[in-house]
Coordinates of C-alpha atoms in Angstrom, one line a residue:
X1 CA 110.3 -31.6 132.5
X2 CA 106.6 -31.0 132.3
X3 CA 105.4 -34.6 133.2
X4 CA 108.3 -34.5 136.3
X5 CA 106.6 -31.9 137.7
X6 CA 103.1 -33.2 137.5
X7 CA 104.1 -36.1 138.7
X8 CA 105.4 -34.5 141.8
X9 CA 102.3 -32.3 142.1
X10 CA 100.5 -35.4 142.2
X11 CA 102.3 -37.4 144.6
X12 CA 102.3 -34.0 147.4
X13 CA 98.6 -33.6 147.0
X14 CA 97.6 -37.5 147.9
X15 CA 98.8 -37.2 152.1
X16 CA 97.3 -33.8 152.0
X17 CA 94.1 -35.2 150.8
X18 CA 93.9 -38.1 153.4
X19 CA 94.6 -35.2 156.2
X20 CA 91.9 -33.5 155.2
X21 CA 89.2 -37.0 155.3
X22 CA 90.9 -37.5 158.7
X23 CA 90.4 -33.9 159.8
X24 CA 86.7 -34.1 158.3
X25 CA 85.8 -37.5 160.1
X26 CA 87.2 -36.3 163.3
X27 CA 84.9 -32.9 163.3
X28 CA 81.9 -35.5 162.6
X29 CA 82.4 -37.5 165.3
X30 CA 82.7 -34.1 167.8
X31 CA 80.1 -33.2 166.0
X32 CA 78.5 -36.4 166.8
X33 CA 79.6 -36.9 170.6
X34 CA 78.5 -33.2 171.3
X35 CA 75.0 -34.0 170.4
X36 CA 74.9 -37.3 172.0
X37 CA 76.0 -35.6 175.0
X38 CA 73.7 -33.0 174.7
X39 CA 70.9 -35.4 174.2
X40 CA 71.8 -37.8 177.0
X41 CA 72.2 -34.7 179.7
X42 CA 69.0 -33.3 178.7
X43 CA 67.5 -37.0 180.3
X44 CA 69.3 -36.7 182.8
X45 CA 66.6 -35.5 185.0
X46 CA 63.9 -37.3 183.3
X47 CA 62.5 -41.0 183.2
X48 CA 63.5 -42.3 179.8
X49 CA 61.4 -42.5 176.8
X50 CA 59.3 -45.9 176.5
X51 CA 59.2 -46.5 180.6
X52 CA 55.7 -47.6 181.9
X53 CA 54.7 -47.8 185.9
X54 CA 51.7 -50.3 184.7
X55 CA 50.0 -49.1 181.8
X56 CA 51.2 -45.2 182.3
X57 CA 53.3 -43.4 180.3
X58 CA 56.3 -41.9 182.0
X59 CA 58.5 -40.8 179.2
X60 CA 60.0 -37.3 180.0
X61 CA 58.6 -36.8 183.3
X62 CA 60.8 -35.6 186.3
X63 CA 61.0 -37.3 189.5
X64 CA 58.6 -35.3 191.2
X65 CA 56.1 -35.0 188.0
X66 CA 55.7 -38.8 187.9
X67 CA 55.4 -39.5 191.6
X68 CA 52.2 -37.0 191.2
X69 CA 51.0 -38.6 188.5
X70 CA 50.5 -41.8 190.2
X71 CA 49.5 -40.6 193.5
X72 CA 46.5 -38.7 191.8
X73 CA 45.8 -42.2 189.8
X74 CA 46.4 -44.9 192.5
X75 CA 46.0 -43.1 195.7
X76 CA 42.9 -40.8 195.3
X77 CA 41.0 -43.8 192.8
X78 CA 42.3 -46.7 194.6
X79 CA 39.0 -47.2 197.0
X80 CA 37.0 -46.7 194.3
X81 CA 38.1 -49.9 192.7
X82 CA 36.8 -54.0 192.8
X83 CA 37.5 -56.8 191.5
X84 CA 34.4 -59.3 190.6
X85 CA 35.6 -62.9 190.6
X86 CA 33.0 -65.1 188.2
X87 CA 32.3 -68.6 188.9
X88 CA 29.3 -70.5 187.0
X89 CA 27.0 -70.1 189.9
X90 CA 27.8 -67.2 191.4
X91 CA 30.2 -63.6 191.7
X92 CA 32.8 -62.7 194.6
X93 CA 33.0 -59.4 194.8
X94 CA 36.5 -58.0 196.5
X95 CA 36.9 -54.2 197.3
X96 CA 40.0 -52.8 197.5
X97 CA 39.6 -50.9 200.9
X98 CA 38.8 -54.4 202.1
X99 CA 42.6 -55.8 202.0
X100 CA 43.8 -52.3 203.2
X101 CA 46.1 -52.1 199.5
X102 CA 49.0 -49.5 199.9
X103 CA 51.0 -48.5 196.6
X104 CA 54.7 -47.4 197.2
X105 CA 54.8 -44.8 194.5
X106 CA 58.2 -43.5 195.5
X107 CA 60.0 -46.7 195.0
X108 CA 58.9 -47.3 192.1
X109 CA 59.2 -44.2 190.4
X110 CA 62.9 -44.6 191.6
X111 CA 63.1 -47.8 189.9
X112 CA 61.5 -46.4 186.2
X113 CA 64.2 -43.2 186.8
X114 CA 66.8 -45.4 187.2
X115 CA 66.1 -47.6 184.1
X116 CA 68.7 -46.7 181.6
X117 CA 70.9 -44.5 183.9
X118 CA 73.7 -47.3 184.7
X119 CA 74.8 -48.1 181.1
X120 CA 77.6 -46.1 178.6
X121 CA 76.7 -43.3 177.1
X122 CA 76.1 -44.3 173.5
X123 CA 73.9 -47.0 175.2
X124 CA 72.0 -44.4 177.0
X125 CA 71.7 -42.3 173.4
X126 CA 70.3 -45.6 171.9
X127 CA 68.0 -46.1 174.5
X128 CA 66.6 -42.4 174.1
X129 CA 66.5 -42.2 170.3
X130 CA 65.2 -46.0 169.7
X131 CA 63.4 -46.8 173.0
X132 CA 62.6 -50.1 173.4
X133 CA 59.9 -50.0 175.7
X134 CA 60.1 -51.1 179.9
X135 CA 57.2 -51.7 182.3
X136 CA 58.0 -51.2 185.5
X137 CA 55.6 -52.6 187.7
X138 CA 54.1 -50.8 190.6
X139 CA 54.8 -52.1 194.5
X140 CA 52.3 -52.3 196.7
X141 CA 51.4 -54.0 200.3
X142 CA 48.2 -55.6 201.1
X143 CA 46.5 -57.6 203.7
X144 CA 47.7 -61.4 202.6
X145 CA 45.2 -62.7 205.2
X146 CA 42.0 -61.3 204.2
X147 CA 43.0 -62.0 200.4
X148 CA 43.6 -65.3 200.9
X149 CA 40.0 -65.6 203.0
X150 CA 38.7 -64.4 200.2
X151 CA 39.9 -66.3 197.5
X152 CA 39.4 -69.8 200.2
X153 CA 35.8 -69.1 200.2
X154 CA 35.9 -69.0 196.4
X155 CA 37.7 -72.5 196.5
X156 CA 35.2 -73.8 198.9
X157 CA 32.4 -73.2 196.8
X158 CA 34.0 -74.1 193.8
X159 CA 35.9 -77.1 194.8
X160 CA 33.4 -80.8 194.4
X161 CA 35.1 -84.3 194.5
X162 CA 34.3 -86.6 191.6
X163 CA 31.7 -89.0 192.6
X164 CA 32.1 -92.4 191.8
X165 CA 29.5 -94.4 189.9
X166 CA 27.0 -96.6 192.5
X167 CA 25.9 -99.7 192.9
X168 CA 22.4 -100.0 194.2
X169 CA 21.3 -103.8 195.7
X170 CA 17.6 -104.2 195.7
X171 CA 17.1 -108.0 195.9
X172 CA 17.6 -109.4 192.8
X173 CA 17.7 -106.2 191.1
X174 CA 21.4 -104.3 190.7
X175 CA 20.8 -100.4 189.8
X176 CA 23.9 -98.4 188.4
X177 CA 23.9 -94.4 189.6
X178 CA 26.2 -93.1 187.3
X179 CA 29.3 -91.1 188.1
X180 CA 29.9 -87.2 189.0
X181 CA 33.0 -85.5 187.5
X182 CA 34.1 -83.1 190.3
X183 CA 36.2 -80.0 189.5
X184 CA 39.0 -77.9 191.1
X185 CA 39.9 -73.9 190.9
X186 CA 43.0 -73.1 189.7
X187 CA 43.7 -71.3 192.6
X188 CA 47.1 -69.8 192.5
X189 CA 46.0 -68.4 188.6
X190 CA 43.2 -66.6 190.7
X191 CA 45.6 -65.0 192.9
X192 CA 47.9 -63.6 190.2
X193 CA 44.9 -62.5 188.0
X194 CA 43.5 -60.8 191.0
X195 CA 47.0 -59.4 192.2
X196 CA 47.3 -58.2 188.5
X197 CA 43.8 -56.4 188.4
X198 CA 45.1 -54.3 191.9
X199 CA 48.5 -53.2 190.1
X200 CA 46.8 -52.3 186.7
X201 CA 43.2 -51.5 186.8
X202 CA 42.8 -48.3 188.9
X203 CA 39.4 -46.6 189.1
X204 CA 37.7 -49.2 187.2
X205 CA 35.9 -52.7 188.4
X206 CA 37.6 -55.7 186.7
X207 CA 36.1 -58.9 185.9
X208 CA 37.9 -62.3 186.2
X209 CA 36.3 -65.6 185.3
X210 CA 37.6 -68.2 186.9
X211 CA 39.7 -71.4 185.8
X212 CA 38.7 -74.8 186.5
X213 CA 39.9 -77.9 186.3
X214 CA 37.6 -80.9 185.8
X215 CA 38.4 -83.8 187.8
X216 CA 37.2 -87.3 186.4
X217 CA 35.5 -90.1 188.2
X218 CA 38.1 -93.2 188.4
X219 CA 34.8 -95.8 188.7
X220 CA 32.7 -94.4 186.0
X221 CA 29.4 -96.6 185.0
X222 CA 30.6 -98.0 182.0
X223 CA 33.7 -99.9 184.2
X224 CA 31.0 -101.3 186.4
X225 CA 28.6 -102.1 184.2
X226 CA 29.7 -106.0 183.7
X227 CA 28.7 -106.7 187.3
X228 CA 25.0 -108.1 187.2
X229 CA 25.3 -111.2 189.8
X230 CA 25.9 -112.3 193.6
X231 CA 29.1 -114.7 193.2
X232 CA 29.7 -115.5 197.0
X233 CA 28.4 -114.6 200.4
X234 CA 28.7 -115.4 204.1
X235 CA 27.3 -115.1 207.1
X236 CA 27.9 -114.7 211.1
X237 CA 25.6 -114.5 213.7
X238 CA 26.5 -111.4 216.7
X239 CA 23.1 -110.4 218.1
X240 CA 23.1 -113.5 220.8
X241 CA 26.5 -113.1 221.8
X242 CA 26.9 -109.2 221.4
X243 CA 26.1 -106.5 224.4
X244 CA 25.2 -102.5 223.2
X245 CA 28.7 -101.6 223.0
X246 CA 30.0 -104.5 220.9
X247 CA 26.9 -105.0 218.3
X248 CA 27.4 -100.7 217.8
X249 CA 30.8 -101.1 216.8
X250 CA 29.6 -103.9 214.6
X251 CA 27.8 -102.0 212.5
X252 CA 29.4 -98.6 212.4
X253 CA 32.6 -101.3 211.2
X254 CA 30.1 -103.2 208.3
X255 CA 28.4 -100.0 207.2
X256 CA 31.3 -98.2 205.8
X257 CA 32.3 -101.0 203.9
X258 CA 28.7 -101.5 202.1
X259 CA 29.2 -100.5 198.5
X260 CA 32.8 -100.7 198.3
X261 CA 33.7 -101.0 194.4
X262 CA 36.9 -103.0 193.1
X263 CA 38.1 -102.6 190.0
X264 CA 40.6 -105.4 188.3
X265 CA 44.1 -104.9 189.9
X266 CA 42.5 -103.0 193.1
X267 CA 43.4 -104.0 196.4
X268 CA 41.0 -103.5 199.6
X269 CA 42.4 -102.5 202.9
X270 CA 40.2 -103.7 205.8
X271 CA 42.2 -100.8 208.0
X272 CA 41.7 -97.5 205.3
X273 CA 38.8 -98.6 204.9
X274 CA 36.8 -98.7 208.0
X275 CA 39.3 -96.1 209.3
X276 CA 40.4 -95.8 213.1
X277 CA 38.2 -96.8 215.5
X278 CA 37.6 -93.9 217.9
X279 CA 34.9 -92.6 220.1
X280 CA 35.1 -89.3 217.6
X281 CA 33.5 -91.5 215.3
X282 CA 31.1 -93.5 217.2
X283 CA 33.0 -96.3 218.6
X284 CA 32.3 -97.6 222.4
X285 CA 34.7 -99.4 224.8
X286 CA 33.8 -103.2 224.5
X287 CA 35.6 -105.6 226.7
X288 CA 38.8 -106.7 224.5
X289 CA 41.7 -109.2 225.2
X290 CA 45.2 -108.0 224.8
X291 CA 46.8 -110.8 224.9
X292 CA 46.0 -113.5 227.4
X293 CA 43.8 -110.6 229.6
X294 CA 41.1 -109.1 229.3
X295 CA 40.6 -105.1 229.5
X296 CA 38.2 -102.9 228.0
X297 CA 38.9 -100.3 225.0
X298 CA 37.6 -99.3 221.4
X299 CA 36.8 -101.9 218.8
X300 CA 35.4 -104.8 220.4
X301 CA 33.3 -106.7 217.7
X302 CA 35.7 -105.6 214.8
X303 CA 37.4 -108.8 214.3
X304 CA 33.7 -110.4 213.7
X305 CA 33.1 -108.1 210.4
X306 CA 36.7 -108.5 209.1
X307 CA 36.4 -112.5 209.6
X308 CA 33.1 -112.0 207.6
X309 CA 34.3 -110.6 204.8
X310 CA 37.5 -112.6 204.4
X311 CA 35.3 -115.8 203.9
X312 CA 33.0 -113.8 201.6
X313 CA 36.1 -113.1 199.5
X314 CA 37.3 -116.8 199.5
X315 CA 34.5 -117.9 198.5
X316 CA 34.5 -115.6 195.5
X317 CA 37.9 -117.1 194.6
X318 CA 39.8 -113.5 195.3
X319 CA 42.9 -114.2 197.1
X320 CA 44.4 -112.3 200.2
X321 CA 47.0 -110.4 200.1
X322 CA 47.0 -110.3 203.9
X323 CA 45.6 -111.7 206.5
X324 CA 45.9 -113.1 210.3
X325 CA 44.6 -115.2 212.5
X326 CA 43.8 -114.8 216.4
X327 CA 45.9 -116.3 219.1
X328 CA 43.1 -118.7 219.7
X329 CA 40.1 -119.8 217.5
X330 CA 37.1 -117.6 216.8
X331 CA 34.1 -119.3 217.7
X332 CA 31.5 -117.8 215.2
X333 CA 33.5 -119.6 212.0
X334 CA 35.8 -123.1 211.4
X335 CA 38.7 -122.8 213.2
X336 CA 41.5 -121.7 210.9
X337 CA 38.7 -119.1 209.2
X338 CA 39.2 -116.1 211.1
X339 CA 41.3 -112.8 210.3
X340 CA 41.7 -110.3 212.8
X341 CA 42.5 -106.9 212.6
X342 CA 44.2 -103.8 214.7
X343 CA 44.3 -100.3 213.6
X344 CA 47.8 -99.6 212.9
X345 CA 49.1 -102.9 213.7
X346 CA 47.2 -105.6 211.5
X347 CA 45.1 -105.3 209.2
X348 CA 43.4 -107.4 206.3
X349 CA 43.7 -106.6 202.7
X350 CA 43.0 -108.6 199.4
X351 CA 43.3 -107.5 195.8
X352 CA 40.4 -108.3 193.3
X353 CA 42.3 -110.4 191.0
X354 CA 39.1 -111.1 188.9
X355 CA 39.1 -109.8 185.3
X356 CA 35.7 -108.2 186.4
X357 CA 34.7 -105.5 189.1
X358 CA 33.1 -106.5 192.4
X359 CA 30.9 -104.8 194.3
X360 CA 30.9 -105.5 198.2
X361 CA 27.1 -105.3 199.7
X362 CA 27.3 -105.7 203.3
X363 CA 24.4 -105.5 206.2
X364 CA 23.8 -105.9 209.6
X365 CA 21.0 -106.0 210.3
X366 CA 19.1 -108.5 212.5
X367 CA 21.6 -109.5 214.5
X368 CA 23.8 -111.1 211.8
X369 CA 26.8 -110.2 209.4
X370 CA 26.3 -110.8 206.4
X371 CA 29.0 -109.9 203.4
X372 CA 27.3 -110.6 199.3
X373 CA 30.8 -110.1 196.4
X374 CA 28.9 -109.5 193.5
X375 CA 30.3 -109.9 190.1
X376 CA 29.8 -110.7 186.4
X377 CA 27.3 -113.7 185.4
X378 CA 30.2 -115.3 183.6
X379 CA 31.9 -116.4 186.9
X380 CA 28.4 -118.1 188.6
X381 CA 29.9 -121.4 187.4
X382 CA 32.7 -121.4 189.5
X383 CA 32.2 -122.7 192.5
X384 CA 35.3 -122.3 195.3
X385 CA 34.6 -125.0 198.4
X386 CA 37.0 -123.9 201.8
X387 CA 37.4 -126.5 203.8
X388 CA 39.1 -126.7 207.5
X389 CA 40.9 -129.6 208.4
X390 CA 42.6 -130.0 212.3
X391 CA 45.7 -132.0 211.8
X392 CA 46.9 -131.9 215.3
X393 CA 45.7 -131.1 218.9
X394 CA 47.7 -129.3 221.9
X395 CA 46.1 -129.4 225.2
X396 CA 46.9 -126.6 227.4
X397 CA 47.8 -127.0 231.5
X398 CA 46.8 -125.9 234.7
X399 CA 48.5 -123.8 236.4
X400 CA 47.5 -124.1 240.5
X401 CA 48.7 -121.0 242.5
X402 CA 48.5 -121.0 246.6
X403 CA 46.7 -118.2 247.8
X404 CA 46.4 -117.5 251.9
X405 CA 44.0 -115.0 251.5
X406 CA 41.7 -117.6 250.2
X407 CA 39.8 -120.0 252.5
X408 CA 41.1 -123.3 252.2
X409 CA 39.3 -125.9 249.1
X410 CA 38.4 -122.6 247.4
X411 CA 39.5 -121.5 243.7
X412 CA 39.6 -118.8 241.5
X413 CA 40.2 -118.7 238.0
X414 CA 43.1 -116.2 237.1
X415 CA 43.3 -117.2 233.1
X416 CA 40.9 -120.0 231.7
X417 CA 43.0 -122.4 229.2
X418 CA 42.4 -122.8 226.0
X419 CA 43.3 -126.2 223.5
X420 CA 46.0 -125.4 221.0
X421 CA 45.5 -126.3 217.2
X422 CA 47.4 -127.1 214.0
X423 CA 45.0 -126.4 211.0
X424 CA 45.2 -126.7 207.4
X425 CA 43.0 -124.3 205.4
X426 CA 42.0 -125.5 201.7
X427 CA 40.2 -124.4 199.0
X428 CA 38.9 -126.3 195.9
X429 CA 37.8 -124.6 192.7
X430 CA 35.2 -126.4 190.6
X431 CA 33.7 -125.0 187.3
X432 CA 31.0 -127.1 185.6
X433 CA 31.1 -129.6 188.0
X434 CA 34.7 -130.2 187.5
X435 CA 37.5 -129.3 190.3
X436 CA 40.1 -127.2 188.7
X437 CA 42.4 -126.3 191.3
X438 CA 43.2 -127.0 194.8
X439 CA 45.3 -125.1 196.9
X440 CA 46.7 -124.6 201.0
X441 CA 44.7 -121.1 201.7
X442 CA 46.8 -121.6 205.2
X443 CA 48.5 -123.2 207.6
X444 CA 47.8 -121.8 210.9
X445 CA 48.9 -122.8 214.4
X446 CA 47.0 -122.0 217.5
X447 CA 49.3 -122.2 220.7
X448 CA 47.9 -123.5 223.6
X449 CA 46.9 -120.9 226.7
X450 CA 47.8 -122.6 229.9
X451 CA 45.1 -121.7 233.0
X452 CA 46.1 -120.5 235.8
X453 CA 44.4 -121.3 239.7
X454 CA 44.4 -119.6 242.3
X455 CA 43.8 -122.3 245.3
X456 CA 43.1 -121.1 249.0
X457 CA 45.2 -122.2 251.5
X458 CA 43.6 -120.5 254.3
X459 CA 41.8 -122.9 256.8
X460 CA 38.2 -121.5 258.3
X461 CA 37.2 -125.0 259.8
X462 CA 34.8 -124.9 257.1
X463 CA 34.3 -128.2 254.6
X464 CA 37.1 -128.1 252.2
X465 CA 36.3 -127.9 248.4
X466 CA 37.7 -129.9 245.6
X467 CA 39.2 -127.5 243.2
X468 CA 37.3 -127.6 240.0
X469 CA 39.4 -127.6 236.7
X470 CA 38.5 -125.2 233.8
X471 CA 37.5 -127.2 230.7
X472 CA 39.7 -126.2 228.0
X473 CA 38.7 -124.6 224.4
X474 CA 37.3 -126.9 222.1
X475 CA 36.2 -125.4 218.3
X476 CA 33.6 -128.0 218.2
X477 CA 31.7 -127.1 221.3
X478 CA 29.8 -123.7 222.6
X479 CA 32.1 -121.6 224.4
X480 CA 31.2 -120.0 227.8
X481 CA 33.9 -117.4 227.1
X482 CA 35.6 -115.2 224.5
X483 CA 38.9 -116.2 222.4
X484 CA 41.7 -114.2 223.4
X485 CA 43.6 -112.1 219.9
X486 CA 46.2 -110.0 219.4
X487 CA 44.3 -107.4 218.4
X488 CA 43.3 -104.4 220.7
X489 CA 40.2 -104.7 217.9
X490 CA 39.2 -108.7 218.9
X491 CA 35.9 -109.5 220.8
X492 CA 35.8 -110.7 224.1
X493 CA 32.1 -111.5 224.9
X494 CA 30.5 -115.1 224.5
X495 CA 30.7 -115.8 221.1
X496 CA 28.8 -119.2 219.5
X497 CA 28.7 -121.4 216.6
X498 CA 27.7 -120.1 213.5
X499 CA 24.0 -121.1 212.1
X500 CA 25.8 -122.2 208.8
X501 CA 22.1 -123.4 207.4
X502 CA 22.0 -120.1 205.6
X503 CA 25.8 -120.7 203.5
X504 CA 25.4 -124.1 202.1
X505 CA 29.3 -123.2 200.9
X506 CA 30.3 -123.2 204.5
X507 CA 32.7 -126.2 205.9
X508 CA 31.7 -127.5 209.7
X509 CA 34.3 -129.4 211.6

């Protein structure tokens, strides 16, 4: 009977005892949830332990207590403040007053209030007991304009192109200038650094060195050091045949290409090089033909330096990548030799396909053209030969137009004609005497102009004249007018023969 009623003892006493755990957990979490509460609703009103504006504490403070706080730091100490930008040379000094700065305080005190409030409660508790930290950082307005003047003039001062290494001609002698490494600021890094400095350092004058980037020289003189010898060059004479106007544009044309450098694999364009030909940059109006007629604009003369240059570079075995020729032959080279140009339109490129660099001297001095590749030693026994061969001739017509207001027997000459020509271009490669290679460069055709006549008609009683016929355009005689291109850039004064005693190299017809 004794063990029964321990037994039952026992088994009463077990749902009594898990009542009173239940009962005992439950007061610990009231317990619990009255001091969260408690501890949450006394932050209610205050910015959250751990919050920043900048580098300012926060933690605790009201609305009102914190707004204070930063109007006595930022507002009263704000003019006082600078930033000094460091470059190598030199210091930029900015003053705060300068870009008119204005902090909005109120906004973001608003913002660190807030930070926290929007979450449950037990994440609120969490965020009061075991902060984790927040900066909020501080709005503000300034003058973009006068920031960005400042930090331009920085730039300007900072920013240098990379020079390239030089190539100096003195005779026989070749001089090599060696490169400059340019460099760059890092411009938007500035900004931020600088836009940092007026959000954080209050009162105080902050330093910040600038970054910069080097930029490197692409021909350096190590690449160019390999070119110690003339390889081809070519001559054409302008100074007879050239008035002011044409013989200016000459040389403005031939002087920016002097001391052009190629590398293997680069490729020369006649058109980016010179650039456009305007009167901005020195050009004059020259009389031009357009065609079959003759007008006046910019860039009479140009067709001369770009025919120049392309025989230069066949005679230093380069090839052309493009290239064309005039409506009717050029009378300073061979026919079948000429390239013409037009800003936009046409233009003349090659590609140095040598495994060495060239260097491109050109003058123009005295009246004459004159375009020297220079190269590496290695190549002086390569000798390229371009020869011009006219396989076929088209004579042009006259054209005989009555005109009454034009005494009878006498003409007028409305378009001279000019002979048509089929041409073959070749060029022969010797090296040590012995031809390696022969090759069509081109194979150009020249159409025929036909000239037109004006013939009078209108009788005066006077002794009638027998119309005279123009003589066409032959390449093997002196001209007594221009050749006619499609290029606004072609020539139309009298042009003659090449003195081709000076380029042994050169083919006559």
């Amino acid at each position: 009977m004794i063990n029964v009623k321990r037994t039952l003892e026992n088994r009463l006493k077990l749902p009594f005892r898990g009542v009173v755990a239940l009962i005992s957990i439950i007061v610990v979490l009231a317990v619990f949830f009255i001091y969260q509460y408690n501890v949450v609703k006394s932050w209610s009103n205050r910015i959250y332990p751990g919050v920043k504006v900048e580098k300012q504490d926060l933690a605790g403070k009201s609305k009102e207590q914190a707004k204070e706080i930063l109007r006595e730091k930022y507002i009263g100490e704000v003019y006082k403040s600078s930033v000094n930008v460091k470059t190598d040379d030199r210091n930029y000094i900015l003053d705060y007053n300068k870009i008119n700065i204005k902090y909005n305080i109120d906004e973001t005190v608003n913002q660190a209030f807030n930070y926290g409030k929007n979450v449950n409660m037990l994440e609120k508790f969490k965020l009061i007991k075991f902060p984790t930290g927040a900066v909020i950082r501080l709005k503000f307005t300034y003058d973009k304009k006068t920031l960005d003047n400042f930090l331009s003039d920085i730039q300007k001062s900072v920013d240098k192109e990379p020079l390239d290494a030089q190539l100096i001609v003195n005779g026989d002698n070749l001089k090599v200038v060696k490169e400059k490494n340019g460099r760059k600021l890092q411009k938007d890094k500035l900004q931020k650094d600088v836009l940092t400095a007026l959000g954080e350092n209050i009162g105080v004058n902050t330093n910040i060195k600038t970054s910069v980037k080097l930029l490197n020289a692409r021909i350096t003189a190590k690449k160019i050091s390999s070119i110690n010898t003339k390889i081809s060059a070519y001559t054409t004479d302008y100074g007879s045949i050239s008035s002011y106007e044409r013989a200016n544009n000459i040389e403005l044309a031939t002087s920016s290409i002097n001391g052009k450098i190629l590398l293997p694999g680069d490729e020369f364009s006649f058109n980016k090089v010179v650039g456009e030909r305007t009167a901005e940059r020195g050009y004059m109006s020259a009389p031009v033909i357009i065609g079959n007629q003759v007008d006046s604009g910019l860039g009479g003369g140009i067709c001369q330096v770009s025919t120049t240059l392309y025989n230069a570079v066949l005679r230093a075995n380069i090839k052309s990548t493009q290239r064309s020729h005039h409506t009717m032959p050029s009378h300073y080279v061979p026919v079948g030799m000429d390239a013409t140009v037009d800003y936009g339109n046409i233009d003349y490129k090659f590609k140095n396909t040598l495994k060495y660099p060239i260097y491109i001297f050109a003058d123009s001095s005295g009246g004459a053209i004159t375009f020297e590749i220079y190269s590496n030693s290695e190549l002086s026994n390569i000798v390229t030969d371009i020869s011009s061969k006219v396989y076929q001739k088209v004579d042009a017509k006259l054209e005989y137009q009555n005109d009454s207001s034009l005494p009878e027997g006498q003409t007028e000459v409305m378009q001279a004609p000019s002979t048509g020509y089929r041409v073959k271009v070749i060029k022969t490669v010797t090296k040590d005497g012995k031809v390696i290679s022969s090759e069509l460069i081109s194979d150009d055709y020249y159409e025929p102009i036909n000239g037109i006549v004006k013939r009078g008609t209108q009788k005066q009683g006077t002794q009638k004249q027998e119309p005279q016929s123009p003589e066409t355009n032959n390449p093997n005689q002196e001209p007594d007018d221009s050749i006619s291109t499609d290029s606004k850039d072609s020539e139309t004064t009298v042009e003659t023969n090449v003195d081709n005693s000076t380029d042994p190299e050169k083919q006559d017809n």
